[in-house]
Amino acid sequence: KAVGQVKNATIHGVLNVEQNVEGLYICVYGTEKYEMAEIRISVSGREVVREKILLSPEDIFEKTYPQFAKESLNKIKVSVVYKDQILVEYEPQEEGIPQLAQPAAAARSPEEIMTNEELYLTGQHIEQYRHATYLPDPYYIEGLKRDQGDIRINNAYGMLFMRRGQFEKAEGYFQTALKRLVSLNPNPYNSEVYYNLGLSLFFQEKYKDAYDAFFKATWTNEQQEMAYYFLGLLAARTKDWDLALEFVDKSLIKNAHNIKARGLKAAILRHMGQIDQAQSWIKENLEIDPFDFVSLFEQMFLTGNEAQSAYIERLSRGFHETYIQTARDYGEAGFYMEAVEVLRSCPKQKPMVAYYEGYYLYKQGKLLDAKASFIEAETCCPDYCFPNKLEDIKVLSHAIHCYPQGAKAYYYLGCLYYDKLQFESAIELWEMSEKLDHEFPTVLRNLAIGYYNKLNDPAKAVEKLERAFALNRKDARVFLELDQLYKKTGMAPEKRLSNFEQSIDLIQERDDLYIEYVTLLNLCGKHCQAYEAIMAHTFRAWEGGEGKISAQYKTALLEIARTNIQENHIGEA
């Protein structure tokens, strides 16, 4: 607001300082009202101007000081002060020659790296930046070849497997790390490995062993918050409410704003019958975080007020993932009835909502009701359903176990496994889904990608993708992918162009598809048609598409010009 180029800003104010032929220009904006604020100007550390001003979001201070027109700017410091508190200040630095950042160095191959520490750090770097062309696995494997018991690498590799949903494999690496970690003293300097082991066991429902691991993890300060939280969950599962409350309180000592722990405590207090205490605690929770949905549902369970359900729906915008996440929080502690109630209050019919409902009904022993929910999940529209949580693995696996005729559960679990780099398992699940429902185009499309990219079977990939497009000839993405596959398998440009011309309305939906069409026109010598197609379409910039349409535009015009020269139309050329 009038400040122009901001030189510095704080929560209190925004400041611009510029030097021009007229003098030193200063403009200040205040984020609240500051009566009797001061502008202070110093030169080489000596204050030469102090002036009272009024600042507020409406009162913007602007002034040019001519006495500083020829003063070296990097000797000047401008401060805005209110009651001896600096609101904002600026002191220019000598520009000099800026040192440019060095380009990132590519990771060396594992064999070239000298030490296990560097192998570990390289693997961690690749994981942290989700590198597109490197995997961390070779670095961890090389490190373990050199030292099978390396604690850090075993822990890192175990975590990698756990994030991929391979909990049993992860457990093995954590156990290997622990073997060395406790070889000299039973309570290690850092108990992170115990905590990670507890997580891998918890996901496998080995609750007794998980309890022991989490308890050992509380030995060191860093792990106490979440280790005590999981101990609280495990105690709640056995309905040992006093112990559960003790553990949760210990978790909250480490982080009083742990919203998951606060919600769990509210549920425990309700189960203990401490209604007044529960209501007081819920009120406190919602003051800290008005979007604590576990506490909001606890409020509903305590009061029985159905209007609360409508309020939750408004607050969550009816977003189904919010209901699933809340149900997960209840399910972790074994509160399956509450989890089902949360899911049944979701206003939208979504596949994963129904699958989770079936899973929590199954955990209560209500097998027929669970199967009914799994059947309902199969009938839900699969569009934009992308399971991606580790808990989803268990839920979808139970759905397949209870209702093996359901094609979609295999499809969803296959998508999740493919994302977790478990390609063979994903392809097997998709193949099973196709056997049960051979008219679902997306599973055929996914199989095509799996066959080509992971099994090196182009013929099978083409067959599946052709069937996928035949089932839905309005899917522009599948048409694009099919054409890419034709290109990779050597189909002639003329044949590919013929495919485009048969679906001319479809290709206008995507710029990348339309550019491929223009490219084919140029490749087939139809340069006038290519130029006309370019001029008839509005293109939008997108990352990865830089220069593509301009290249085809130039190609079309140059080739038209060549033709004109050959026909002796030099002026047109």
Coordinates of C-alpha atoms in Angstrom, one line a residue:
K1 CA 0.0 0.0 0.0
A2 CA 2.1 2.9 -1.4
V3 CA 5.3 1.5 0.0
G4 CA 6.6 0.3 -3.4
Q5 CA 9.7 -1.9 -3.3
V6 CA 9.8 -3.4 0.2
K7 CA 13.3 -3.3 1.7
N8 CA 12.3 -4.9 5.0
A9 CA 9.1 -6.0 6.8
T10 CA 8.0 -7.4 10.2
I11 CA 4.6 -8.1 11.8
H12 CA 4.7 -4.4 12.9
G13 CA 5.5 -2.6 9.7
V14 CA 6.8 -2.4 6.2
L15 CA 9.7 -0.1 5.1
N16 CA 11.0 1.2 1.8
V17 CA 14.2 3.3 1.6
E18 CA 15.4 4.6 -1.8
Q19 CA 18.0 7.2 -2.8
N20 CA 17.4 9.5 -5.8
V21 CA 18.5 12.9 -7.0
E22 CA 16.0 14.6 -4.7
G23 CA 17.4 12.9 -1.6
L24 CA 16.6 9.9 0.6
Y25 CA 13.0 8.7 0.2
I26 CA 11.4 6.8 3.1
C27 CA 8.0 5.2 3.1
V28 CA 6.6 3.3 6.1
Y29 CA 3.4 1.3 6.6
G30 CA 2.2 0.3 10.1
T31 CA 0.1 -2.9 10.7
E32 CA -1.6 -1.2 13.6
K33 CA -1.9 2.3 15.1
Y34 CA 1.4 3.7 16.5
E35 CA 1.0 7.2 17.8
M36 CA 4.3 9.0 18.5
A37 CA 6.4 6.5 16.6
E38 CA 9.8 7.7 15.5
I39 CA 11.9 7.7 12.3
R40 CA 15.6 7.5 13.2
I41 CA 18.3 8.0 10.5
S42 CA 21.9 7.2 11.3
V43 CA 25.0 7.8 9.2
S44 CA 28.1 5.7 9.9
G45 CA 26.6 4.8 13.3
R46 CA 25.8 8.4 14.3
E47 CA 22.2 9.4 14.6
V48 CA 21.4 12.6 12.6
V49 CA 17.6 12.6 12.4
R50 CA 14.9 11.7 14.9
E51 CA 11.4 12.6 14.0
K52 CA 8.0 11.9 15.6
I53 CA 5.4 10.3 13.2
L54 CA 1.9 8.7 13.3
L55 CA 1.7 5.2 11.8
S56 CA -1.3 3.0 11.1
P57 CA -2.8 1.0 8.3
E58 CA -4.4 4.3 7.2
D59 CA -1.7 6.7 8.1
I60 CA 1.3 5.9 5.8
F61 CA 4.4 8.0 6.3
E62 CA 6.2 9.2 3.2
K63 CA 9.1 11.8 3.2
T64 CA 12.2 12.7 1.1
Y65 CA 15.2 14.0 3.1
P66 CA 17.3 16.1 0.6
Q67 CA 20.4 16.3 2.9
F68 CA 21.2 12.6 2.1
A69 CA 21.1 13.0 -1.7
K70 CA 24.8 12.5 -2.0
E71 CA 25.5 10.4 1.1
S72 CA 26.7 6.8 0.4
L73 CA 23.6 4.7 0.8
N74 CA 25.5 1.8 2.5
K75 CA 26.4 4.1 5.4
I76 CA 22.8 4.9 6.2
K77 CA 20.5 3.1 8.6
V78 CA 16.8 3.8 8.9
S79 CA 14.9 2.6 12.0
V80 CA 11.2 2.9 12.9
V81 CA 10.9 2.9 16.7
Y82 CA 7.9 2.9 19.0
K83 CA 8.4 3.2 22.8
D84 CA 12.1 2.1 22.3
Q85 CA 10.9 -1.0 20.5
I86 CA 12.2 -1.4 16.9
L87 CA 9.2 -1.9 14.6
V88 CA 11.2 -2.3 11.4
E89 CA 14.6 -1.1 10.2
Y90 CA 16.8 -1.3 7.2
E91 CA 20.6 -0.9 6.6
P92 CA 21.8 -1.4 3.0
Q93 CA 24.8 -3.6 2.5
E94 CA 27.5 -3.1 -0.1
E95 CA 26.4 -4.9 -3.2
G96 CA 29.8 -6.0 -4.5
I97 CA 29.9 -9.0 -6.7
P98 CA 27.4 -11.5 -5.6
Q99 CA 28.6 -15.1 -5.1
L100 CA 26.4 -17.4 -7.2
A101 CA 25.1 -20.6 -5.7
Q102 CA 26.9 -23.7 -6.9
P103 CA 24.9 -26.2 -8.9
A104 CA 23.9 -29.4 -7.0
A105 CA 26.3 -32.2 -7.5
A106 CA 24.9 -35.5 -8.8
A107 CA 25.1 -38.4 -6.3
R108 CA 28.0 -40.7 -7.0
S109 CA 27.4 -44.4 -7.6
P110 CA 27.4 -46.5 -4.3
E111 CA 30.6 -48.3 -5.3
E112 CA 32.5 -44.9 -5.6
I113 CA 31.6 -43.8 -2.1
M114 CA 34.2 -44.5 0.4
T115 CA 32.4 -44.5 3.8
N116 CA 29.2 -45.9 5.2
E117 CA 28.4 -42.5 6.6
E118 CA 28.4 -41.0 3.1
L119 CA 26.3 -43.9 1.8
Y120 CA 23.8 -43.3 4.6
L121 CA 23.7 -39.5 4.0
T122 CA 23.3 -40.0 0.2
G123 CA 20.4 -42.4 0.8
Q124 CA 18.8 -39.9 3.2
H125 CA 19.3 -37.1 0.6
I126 CA 17.6 -39.0 -2.1
E127 CA 14.7 -39.8 0.2
Q128 CA 14.3 -36.3 1.4
Y129 CA 14.2 -34.8 -2.0
R130 CA 12.1 -37.7 -3.5
H131 CA 14.6 -37.9 -6.3
A132 CA 13.0 -38.7 -9.7
T133 CA 15.9 -40.7 -11.1
Y134 CA 17.7 -42.2 -8.1
L135 CA 16.5 -44.7 -5.4
P136 CA 18.1 -44.8 -1.9
D137 CA 18.1 -48.6 -1.9
P138 CA 21.4 -49.2 -3.6
Y139 CA 23.2 -46.9 -1.1
Y140 CA 21.7 -48.7 1.9
I141 CA 22.4 -52.1 0.4
E142 CA 26.0 -51.2 -0.4
G143 CA 26.5 -50.0 3.2
L144 CA 25.0 -53.2 4.6
K145 CA 27.3 -55.3 2.4
R146 CA 30.3 -53.6 4.0
D147 CA 28.8 -53.7 7.6
Q148 CA 25.7 -55.8 8.1
G149 CA 25.0 -54.4 11.5
D150 CA 25.4 -50.7 10.7
I151 CA 22.8 -49.1 13.1
R152 CA 21.9 -46.0 11.1
I153 CA 21.6 -47.7 7.7
N154 CA 19.5 -50.6 9.2
N155 CA 17.2 -48.0 10.8
A156 CA 17.0 -45.9 7.6
Y157 CA 16.3 -48.9 5.4
G158 CA 13.8 -50.2 7.9
M159 CA 12.0 -46.9 7.7
L160 CA 12.0 -47.0 3.9
F161 CA 10.4 -50.4 3.9
M162 CA 7.8 -49.2 6.5
R163 CA 6.8 -46.2 4.4
R164 CA 6.3 -48.7 1.5
G165 CA 4.0 -50.8 3.7
Q166 CA 6.4 -53.7 4.1
F167 CA 6.2 -53.9 7.8
E168 CA 7.6 -57.3 8.3
K169 CA 10.7 -56.5 6.3
A170 CA 11.1 -53.2 8.2
E171 CA 10.9 -55.1 11.5
G172 CA 13.8 -57.3 10.5
Y173 CA 16.1 -54.2 9.9
F174 CA 15.1 -52.6 13.1
Q175 CA 15.9 -55.8 15.0
T176 CA 19.3 -56.0 13.3
A177 CA 20.0 -52.4 14.3
L178 CA 19.0 -53.1 17.9
K179 CA 21.2 -56.1 18.2
R180 CA 24.3 -53.9 17.9
L181 CA 22.7 -50.9 19.6
V182 CA 22.2 -52.7 22.9
S183 CA 25.2 -55.0 22.7
L184 CA 27.1 -52.9 25.3
N185 CA 24.3 -51.3 27.3
P186 CA 20.6 -52.2 27.5
N187 CA 19.4 -48.6 27.3
P188 CA 20.9 -47.0 24.2
Y189 CA 21.9 -43.3 23.9
N190 CA 19.1 -42.8 21.4
S191 CA 16.0 -45.0 21.4
E192 CA 14.6 -44.0 17.9
V193 CA 15.1 -47.6 16.7
Y194 CA 12.9 -48.9 19.5
Y195 CA 10.2 -46.4 18.5
N196 CA 10.4 -47.4 14.8
L197 CA 10.3 -51.0 15.8
G198 CA 7.2 -50.3 17.8
L199 CA 5.5 -48.7 14.8
S200 CA 6.3 -51.7 12.5
L201 CA 4.9 -54.1 15.1
F202 CA 1.8 -51.9 15.7
F203 CA 1.0 -51.9 12.0
Q204 CA 1.3 -55.8 12.1
E205 CA -1.1 -55.8 15.1
K206 CA 1.6 -57.4 17.2
Y207 CA 0.4 -55.3 20.1
K208 CA 2.2 -57.0 23.0
D209 CA 5.6 -56.7 21.3
A210 CA 4.8 -53.2 20.2
Y211 CA 4.0 -52.2 23.8
D212 CA 7.4 -53.5 24.9
A213 CA 9.2 -51.6 22.1
F214 CA 7.4 -48.3 22.8
F215 CA 8.1 -48.6 26.5
K216 CA 11.8 -49.0 25.8
A217 CA 11.6 -46.0 23.4
T218 CA 10.5 -43.8 26.3
W219 CA 14.1 -44.1 27.7
T220 CA 15.2 -41.0 25.7
N221 CA 13.7 -37.6 25.7
E222 CA 13.2 -37.3 21.9
Q223 CA 10.9 -40.3 21.6
Q224 CA 8.8 -39.8 24.7
E225 CA 5.9 -37.7 23.2
M226 CA 4.8 -40.2 20.6
A227 CA 6.0 -43.4 22.4
Y228 CA 3.8 -42.5 25.4
Y229 CA 0.9 -41.7 22.9
F230 CA 1.1 -45.1 21.4
L231 CA 1.3 -46.7 24.8
G232 CA -1.9 -44.8 25.7
L233 CA -3.5 -46.3 22.5
L234 CA -2.4 -49.8 23.5
A235 CA -3.7 -49.4 27.1
A236 CA -7.0 -48.1 25.7
R237 CA -7.3 -51.2 23.6
T238 CA -7.2 -53.3 26.7
K239 CA -9.7 -50.9 28.4
D240 CA -7.1 -50.2 31.1
W241 CA -8.4 -46.6 31.3
D242 CA -6.3 -45.5 34.3
L243 CA -3.0 -46.6 32.7
A244 CA -4.1 -45.2 29.3
L245 CA -4.8 -41.8 30.9
E246 CA -1.4 -41.9 32.7
F247 CA 0.4 -42.6 29.4
V248 CA -1.5 -39.9 27.5
D249 CA -0.7 -37.3 30.3
K250 CA 3.0 -38.2 30.0
S251 CA 2.8 -37.6 26.2
L252 CA 1.2 -34.2 26.8
I253 CA 3.9 -33.3 29.3
K254 CA 6.3 -33.5 26.3
N255 CA 4.0 -31.6 24.0
A256 CA 0.9 -30.0 25.5
H257 CA -0.5 -29.3 22.0
N258 CA -0.3 -32.8 20.6
I259 CA -3.9 -32.7 19.2
K260 CA -4.0 -36.5 18.7
A261 CA -3.1 -37.1 22.3
R262 CA -5.6 -34.4 23.5
G263 CA -8.4 -36.1 21.5
L264 CA -7.5 -39.5 22.8
K265 CA -7.6 -38.2 26.4
A266 CA -11.1 -36.8 25.8
A267 CA -12.3 -40.2 24.6
I268 CA -10.6 -42.0 27.6
L269 CA -12.3 -39.6 30.1
R270 CA -15.7 -40.3 28.5
H271 CA -15.1 -44.1 28.8
M272 CA -14.1 -43.6 32.4
G273 CA -17.4 -41.8 33.1
Q274 CA -15.7 -38.5 34.0
I275 CA -18.2 -36.5 32.0
D276 CA -17.6 -33.0 33.6
Q277 CA -13.8 -33.4 33.2
A278 CA -14.2 -34.6 29.6
Q279 CA -16.4 -31.7 28.7
S280 CA -13.9 -29.2 30.3
W281 CA -11.0 -30.9 28.5
I282 CA -12.9 -30.8 25.1
K283 CA -13.5 -27.1 25.5
E284 CA -9.8 -26.5 26.1
N285 CA -8.9 -28.7 23.1
L286 CA -11.2 -26.7 20.8
E287 CA -9.8 -23.4 22.0
I288 CA -6.3 -24.6 21.0
D289 CA -7.5 -26.1 17.7
P290 CA -11.1 -25.5 16.5
F291 CA -10.5 -28.2 13.8
D292 CA -9.8 -31.0 16.3
F293 CA -12.5 -33.3 14.9
V294 CA -12.0 -36.1 17.5
S295 CA -12.9 -33.6 20.2
L296 CA -15.8 -32.3 18.1
F297 CA -17.2 -35.9 17.8
E298 CA -16.5 -36.5 21.5
Q299 CA -18.6 -33.4 22.2
M300 CA -21.4 -35.0 20.1
F301 CA -21.1 -38.4 21.8
L302 CA -21.3 -36.7 25.2
T303 CA -24.2 -34.5 24.5
G304 CA -26.1 -36.5 21.9
N305 CA -26.8 -33.2 20.1
E306 CA -27.5 -34.1 16.5
A307 CA -27.0 -30.4 15.5
Q308 CA -23.3 -31.0 16.3
S309 CA -23.2 -33.4 13.3
A310 CA -24.4 -30.6 11.0
Y311 CA -21.8 -28.2 12.5
I312 CA -19.0 -30.8 11.8
E313 CA -20.2 -31.2 8.3
R314 CA -20.0 -27.4 7.7
L315 CA -16.6 -27.1 9.4
S316 CA -15.1 -30.0 7.4
R317 CA -16.9 -28.9 4.1
G318 CA -18.2 -32.5 4.0
F319 CA -14.7 -33.6 2.9
H320 CA -14.7 -37.4 3.2
E321 CA -11.0 -37.6 4.0
T322 CA -11.6 -35.6 7.2
Y323 CA -14.1 -38.3 8.4
I324 CA -11.7 -41.1 7.4
Q325 CA -8.8 -39.5 9.3
T326 CA -10.9 -39.0 12.4
A327 CA -12.1 -42.6 12.2
R328 CA -8.5 -43.7 12.0
D329 CA -7.7 -41.9 15.2
Y330 CA -10.5 -43.8 16.9
G331 CA -9.6 -47.1 15.3
E332 CA -6.0 -46.9 16.4
A333 CA -7.2 -47.0 20.1
G334 CA -9.7 -49.8 19.4
F335 CA -12.7 -47.5 19.5
Y336 CA -14.3 -49.2 16.6
M337 CA -17.9 -48.3 17.4
E338 CA -17.0 -44.6 17.4
A339 CA -15.1 -45.0 14.2
V340 CA -18.1 -46.5 12.5
E341 CA -20.4 -43.7 13.8
V342 CA -17.9 -41.1 12.4
L343 CA -17.9 -42.7 9.0
R344 CA -21.7 -43.1 8.9
S345 CA -22.0 -39.3 9.5
C346 CA -20.0 -38.6 6.4
P347 CA -22.4 -36.9 3.9
K348 CA -20.6 -38.3 0.8
Q349 CA -20.6 -41.8 -0.6
K350 CA -17.0 -42.6 -1.3
P351 CA -15.3 -46.0 -1.7
M352 CA -12.7 -45.6 1.1
V353 CA -15.4 -44.4 3.6
A354 CA -17.3 -47.7 3.0
Y355 CA -14.2 -49.8 3.1
Y356 CA -13.1 -48.3 6.4
E357 CA -16.6 -48.8 7.8
G358 CA -16.5 -52.5 6.7
Y359 CA -13.1 -52.9 8.3
Y360 CA -14.2 -51.5 11.7
L361 CA -17.3 -53.6 11.6
Y362 CA -15.1 -56.6 10.9
K363 CA -13.0 -55.7 13.9
Q364 CA -16.1 -55.8 16.1
G365 CA -16.9 -59.3 14.8
K366 CA -19.9 -58.1 12.7
L367 CA -18.9 -60.1 9.6
L368 CA -22.2 -59.8 7.7
D369 CA -22.4 -56.1 8.2
A370 CA -18.7 -55.7 7.2
K371 CA -19.3 -57.7 4.0
A372 CA -22.3 -55.4 3.2
S373 CA -20.1 -52.4 3.6
F374 CA -17.4 -53.9 1.4
I375 CA -20.1 -54.6 -1.3
E376 CA -21.3 -51.0 -1.0
A377 CA -17.7 -49.8 -1.5
E378 CA -17.5 -51.7 -4.7
T379 CA -20.5 -49.8 -6.1
C380 CA -19.1 -46.4 -5.3
C381 CA -17.7 -44.3 -8.2
P382 CA -13.9 -44.9 -8.4
D383 CA -13.0 -41.5 -9.8
Y384 CA -10.4 -39.6 -7.8
C385 CA -10.0 -42.4 -5.3
F386 CA -6.3 -42.7 -4.5
P387 CA -5.6 -44.8 -1.4
N388 CA -2.1 -43.7 -0.1
K389 CA -2.0 -44.3 3.7
L390 CA -0.3 -47.2 5.3
E391 CA -3.6 -48.0 7.2
D392 CA -5.3 -48.3 3.8
I393 CA -3.3 -51.5 3.1
K394 CA -4.8 -53.3 6.1
V395 CA -8.3 -52.0 5.2
L396 CA -8.2 -53.1 1.6
S397 CA -6.6 -56.4 2.4
H398 CA -9.4 -57.2 4.8
A399 CA -11.9 -56.2 2.1
I400 CA -10.4 -58.7 -0.3
H401 CA -10.4 -61.3 2.5
C402 CA -14.1 -60.8 3.4
Y403 CA -15.4 -60.2 -0.2
P404 CA -12.9 -61.7 -2.7
Q405 CA -15.4 -61.1 -5.5
G406 CA -14.9 -57.3 -5.3
A407 CA -12.8 -56.2 -8.3
K408 CA -12.2 -52.6 -7.1
A409 CA -10.5 -53.5 -3.8
Y410 CA -7.8 -55.3 -5.8
Y411 CA -7.5 -52.3 -8.1
Y412 CA -7.2 -49.8 -5.3
L413 CA -4.6 -51.9 -3.4
G414 CA -2.7 -52.4 -6.6
C415 CA -2.5 -48.6 -7.1
L416 CA -1.3 -48.2 -3.5
Y417 CA 1.4 -50.9 -3.9
Y418 CA 2.6 -49.4 -7.2
D419 CA 3.0 -46.1 -5.5
K420 CA 5.0 -47.9 -2.8
L421 CA 7.3 -49.4 -5.5
Q422 CA 5.9 -52.9 -5.0
F423 CA 5.4 -53.4 -8.7
E424 CA 5.0 -57.2 -9.0
S425 CA 2.3 -57.2 -6.2
A426 CA 0.5 -54.3 -7.8
I427 CA 0.4 -56.0 -11.2
E428 CA -0.9 -59.3 -9.7
L429 CA -3.6 -57.3 -7.9
W430 CA -4.6 -55.5 -11.1
E431 CA -4.7 -58.8 -13.1
M432 CA -7.1 -60.2 -10.4
S433 CA -9.2 -57.1 -10.7
E434 CA -9.4 -57.5 -14.5
K435 CA -10.5 -61.1 -14.2
L436 CA -13.3 -60.0 -11.9
D437 CA -14.3 -57.0 -14.0
H438 CA -12.8 -56.9 -17.6
E439 CA -14.8 -53.7 -18.5
F440 CA -13.1 -51.3 -16.1
P441 CA -10.8 -49.2 -18.4
T442 CA -8.5 -47.7 -15.7
V443 CA -7.2 -51.1 -14.5
L444 CA -6.4 -52.0 -18.1
R445 CA -4.6 -48.7 -18.5
N446 CA -2.6 -49.4 -15.3
L447 CA -1.7 -52.9 -16.4
A448 CA -0.4 -51.5 -19.7
I449 CA 2.0 -49.1 -17.8
G450 CA 3.1 -52.0 -15.5
Y451 CA 3.7 -54.4 -18.4
Y452 CA 5.7 -51.8 -20.4
N453 CA 7.7 -50.1 -17.7
K454 CA 8.2 -53.0 -15.3
L455 CA 7.8 -56.3 -17.2
N456 CA 9.2 -55.1 -20.5
D457 CA 6.3 -56.6 -22.4
P458 CA 5.3 -54.0 -25.1
A459 CA 2.8 -56.3 -26.9
K460 CA 0.8 -56.9 -23.8
A461 CA 0.9 -53.2 -22.9
V462 CA -0.5 -52.2 -26.4
E463 CA -3.3 -54.8 -26.1
K464 CA -4.4 -53.6 -22.6
L465 CA -4.2 -49.9 -23.5
E466 CA -6.1 -50.4 -26.8
R467 CA -8.9 -52.2 -24.8
A468 CA -8.9 -49.4 -22.2
F469 CA -9.4 -46.7 -24.9
A470 CA -12.1 -48.8 -26.6
L471 CA -14.0 -49.0 -23.4
N472 CA -13.9 -45.2 -22.9
R473 CA -13.2 -43.3 -26.1
K474 CA -13.7 -40.0 -24.2
D475 CA -10.6 -40.3 -22.1
A476 CA -8.0 -37.9 -23.7
R477 CA -5.2 -39.0 -21.3
V478 CA -5.5 -42.7 -22.3
F479 CA -5.5 -41.6 -26.0
L480 CA -2.3 -39.7 -25.3
E481 CA -0.7 -42.6 -23.5
L482 CA -1.7 -45.0 -26.3
D483 CA -0.2 -42.7 -28.9
Q484 CA 3.0 -42.5 -26.8
L485 CA 3.1 -46.3 -26.7
Y486 CA 2.6 -46.5 -30.5
K487 CA 5.5 -44.1 -30.9
K488 CA 7.7 -46.2 -28.7
T489 CA 6.8 -49.4 -30.5
G490 CA 7.6 -47.9 -33.9
M491 CA 4.2 -47.1 -35.5
A492 CA 4.5 -45.0 -38.6
P493 CA 3.6 -41.3 -38.2
E494 CA 1.0 -41.6 -41.0
K495 CA -0.9 -44.3 -39.1
R496 CA -0.7 -42.3 -35.8
L497 CA -2.0 -39.2 -37.6
S498 CA -4.9 -41.2 -38.9
N499 CA -5.8 -42.1 -35.3
F500 CA -5.7 -38.4 -34.3
E501 CA -7.9 -37.4 -37.2
Q502 CA -10.5 -40.0 -36.1
S503 CA -10.6 -38.4 -32.6
I504 CA -10.2 -34.7 -33.6
D505 CA -12.6 -33.4 -31.0
L506 CA -11.0 -35.3 -28.2
I507 CA -7.4 -34.1 -28.9
Q508 CA -8.5 -30.4 -28.3
E509 CA -9.0 -31.2 -24.6
R510 CA -5.3 -31.3 -23.9
D511 CA -2.5 -29.0 -25.2
D512 CA 0.1 -31.8 -25.0
L513 CA -2.1 -34.0 -27.1
Y514 CA -2.8 -31.2 -29.6
I515 CA 0.9 -30.4 -29.9
E516 CA 1.6 -34.1 -30.8
Y517 CA -1.1 -33.8 -33.5
V518 CA 0.6 -30.6 -34.9
T519 CA 4.0 -32.4 -34.8
L520 CA 2.6 -35.4 -36.8
L521 CA 1.1 -33.0 -39.4
N522 CA 4.6 -31.5 -39.8
L523 CA 6.2 -35.0 -39.9
C524 CA 3.8 -36.0 -42.6
G525 CA 4.5 -32.9 -44.7
K526 CA 1.2 -31.2 -44.1
H527 CA 2.8 -27.9 -43.1
C528 CA -0.1 -25.6 -44.1
Q529 CA -2.5 -27.7 -42.1
A530 CA -0.1 -27.7 -39.2
Y531 CA 0.2 -23.9 -39.3
E532 CA -3.6 -23.5 -39.5
A533 CA -4.1 -25.9 -36.6
I534 CA -1.6 -23.9 -34.5
M535 CA -3.3 -20.6 -35.2
A536 CA -6.8 -22.0 -34.5
H537 CA -5.9 -23.1 -30.9
T538 CA -5.1 -21.3 -27.7
F539 CA -2.1 -22.8 -26.0
R540 CA -1.2 -22.5 -22.3
A541 CA 2.3 -22.7 -20.8
W542 CA 3.1 -25.7 -18.7
E543 CA 6.2 -27.1 -17.1
G544 CA 7.8 -29.6 -19.4
G545 CA 6.2 -28.1 -22.5
E546 CA 8.7 -25.3 -23.0
G547 CA 9.5 -24.6 -26.7
K548 CA 7.4 -27.4 -28.1
I549 CA 4.7 -25.4 -29.9
S550 CA 7.1 -22.6 -30.9
A551 CA 9.3 -25.3 -32.5
Q552 CA 6.4 -26.7 -34.5
Y553 CA 5.3 -23.1 -35.5
K554 CA 8.8 -22.4 -36.9
T555 CA 9.0 -25.8 -38.6
A556 CA 5.6 -25.2 -40.3
L557 CA 6.5 -21.7 -41.6
L558 CA 10.0 -22.7 -42.7
E559 CA 8.7 -25.7 -44.6
I560 CA 5.9 -23.6 -46.2
A561 CA 8.6 -21.1 -47.2
R562 CA 10.7 -23.9 -48.8
T563 CA 7.7 -25.0 -50.9
N564 CA 7.2 -21.4 -52.0
I565 CA 10.8 -21.1 -53.1
Q566 CA 10.5 -24.4 -55.1
E567 CA 7.4 -22.9 -56.8
N568 CA 9.2 -19.6 -57.3
H569 CA 6.9 -17.6 -55.0
I570 CA 9.8 -15.8 -53.5
G571 CA 7.8 -12.9 -52.0
E572 CA 5.6 -15.3 -50.1
A573 CA 8.6 -17.3 -49.0

